XYZ file of C-alpha atoms in Angstrom:
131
model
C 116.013 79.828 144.956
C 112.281 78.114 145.104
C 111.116 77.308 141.934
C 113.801 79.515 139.860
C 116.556 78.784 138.134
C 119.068 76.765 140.137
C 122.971 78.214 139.997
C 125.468 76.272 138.853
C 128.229 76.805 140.317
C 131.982 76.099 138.347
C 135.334 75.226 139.471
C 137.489 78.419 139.579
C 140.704 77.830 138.147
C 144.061 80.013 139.766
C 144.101 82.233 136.345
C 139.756 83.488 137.813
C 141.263 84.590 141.157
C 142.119 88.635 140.939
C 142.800 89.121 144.388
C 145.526 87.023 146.417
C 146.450 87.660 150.482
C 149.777 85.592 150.102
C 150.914 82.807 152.529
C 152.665 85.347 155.332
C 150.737 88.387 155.216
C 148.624 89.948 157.623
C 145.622 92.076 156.893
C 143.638 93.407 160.435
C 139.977 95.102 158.878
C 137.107 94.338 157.388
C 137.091 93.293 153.637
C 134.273 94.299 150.994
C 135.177 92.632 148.156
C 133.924 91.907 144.236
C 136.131 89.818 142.561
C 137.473 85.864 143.290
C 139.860 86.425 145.974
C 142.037 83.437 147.372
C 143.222 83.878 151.188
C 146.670 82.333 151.944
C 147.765 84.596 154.555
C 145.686 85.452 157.653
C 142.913 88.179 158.085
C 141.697 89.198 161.211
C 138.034 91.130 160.422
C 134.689 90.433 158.629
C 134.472 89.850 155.098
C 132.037 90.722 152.241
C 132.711 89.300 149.136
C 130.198 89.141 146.123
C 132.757 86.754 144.259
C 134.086 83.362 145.036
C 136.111 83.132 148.330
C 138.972 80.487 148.980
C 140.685 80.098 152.102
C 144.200 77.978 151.087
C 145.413 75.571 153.428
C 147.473 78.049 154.807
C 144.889 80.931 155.006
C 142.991 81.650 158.435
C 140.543 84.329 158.469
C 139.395 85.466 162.429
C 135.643 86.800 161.417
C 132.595 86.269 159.684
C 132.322 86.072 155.847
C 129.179 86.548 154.063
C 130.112 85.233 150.013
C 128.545 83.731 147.019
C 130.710 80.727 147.184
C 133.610 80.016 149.413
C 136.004 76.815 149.511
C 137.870 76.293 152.866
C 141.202 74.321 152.852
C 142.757 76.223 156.091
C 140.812 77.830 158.959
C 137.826 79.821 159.623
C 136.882 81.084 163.337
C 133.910 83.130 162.737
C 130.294 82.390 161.144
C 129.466 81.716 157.507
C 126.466 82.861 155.145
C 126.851 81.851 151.984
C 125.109 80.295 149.016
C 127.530 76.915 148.603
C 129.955 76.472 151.116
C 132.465 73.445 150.688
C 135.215 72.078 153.633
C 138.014 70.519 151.893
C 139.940 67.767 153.602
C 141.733 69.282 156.053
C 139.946 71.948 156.547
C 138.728 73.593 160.055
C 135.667 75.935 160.362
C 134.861 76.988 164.056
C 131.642 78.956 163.770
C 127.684 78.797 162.800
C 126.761 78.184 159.454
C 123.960 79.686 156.965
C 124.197 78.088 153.470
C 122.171 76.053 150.656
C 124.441 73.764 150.101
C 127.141 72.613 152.250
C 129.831 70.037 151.235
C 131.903 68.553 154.160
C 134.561 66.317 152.842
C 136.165 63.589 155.059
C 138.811 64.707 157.035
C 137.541 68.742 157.429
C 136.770 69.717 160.643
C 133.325 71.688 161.662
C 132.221 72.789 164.957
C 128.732 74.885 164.707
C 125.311 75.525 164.237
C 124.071 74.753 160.746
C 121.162 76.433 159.125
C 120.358 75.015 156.016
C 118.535 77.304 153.130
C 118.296 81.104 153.036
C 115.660 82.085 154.802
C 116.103 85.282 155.644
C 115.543 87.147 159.166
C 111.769 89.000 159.118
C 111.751 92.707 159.883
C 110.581 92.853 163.231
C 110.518 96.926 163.263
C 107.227 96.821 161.993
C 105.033 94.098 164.288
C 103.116 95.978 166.670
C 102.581 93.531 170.082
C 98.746 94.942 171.495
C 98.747 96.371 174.477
């Protein structure tokens, strides 16, 4: 991130997305996924994804995500770590934020805690406090 290469990241077109919850389905569990996935439908449960995530107007997820790259046009109640997260217009994410870049359009909705860069939490198993 510091001093590297930056990542650019694309537009992903409908024919990049290999995974699809459609627009009235349900899925209740966690999700580890690897491939673009596009939400329509509504998950309830955490999700992992190492490809790009996007949440369609009609999608709601009720968790966290941790992704590479998500793009929110519905709802997300639950926290967010990822690399580039962008609120489209119309958008609504309810929940603390960890990102490098974030893009919030006009008209998306965000209530949260925004932390801006990915620092990462130290290890505290190994600090010894003197007695």
């Amino acid at each position: 991130m510091f001093g590297g290469k930056k990542e650019v990241f694309k537009p992903v077109e409908s024919a990049d997305v290999n995974t699809l919850i459609g627009e009235g389905c349900t899925f209740e569990g966690n999700l580890n996924l690897s491939t673009a996935t596009r939400i329509d439908g509504r998950v309830k449960g955490n999700i992992r994804s190492e490809g790009m995530l996007i949440i369609g107007e009609s999608g709601r997820v009720e968790g966290d995500i941790q992704c590479t790259e998500i793009l929110i046009h519905g709802t997300v109640d639950g926290n967010v770590d990822a690399q580039r997260i962008e609120l489209k217009r119309g958008a609504t994410l309810n929940g603390d934020v960890r990102a490098d870049v974030f893009v919030i359009e006009e008209g998306a909705v965000y209530n949260g805690h925004c932390s801006m860069g990915s620092a990462t939490i130290p290890d505290t198993s190994e600090i010894k406090i003197p007695d």
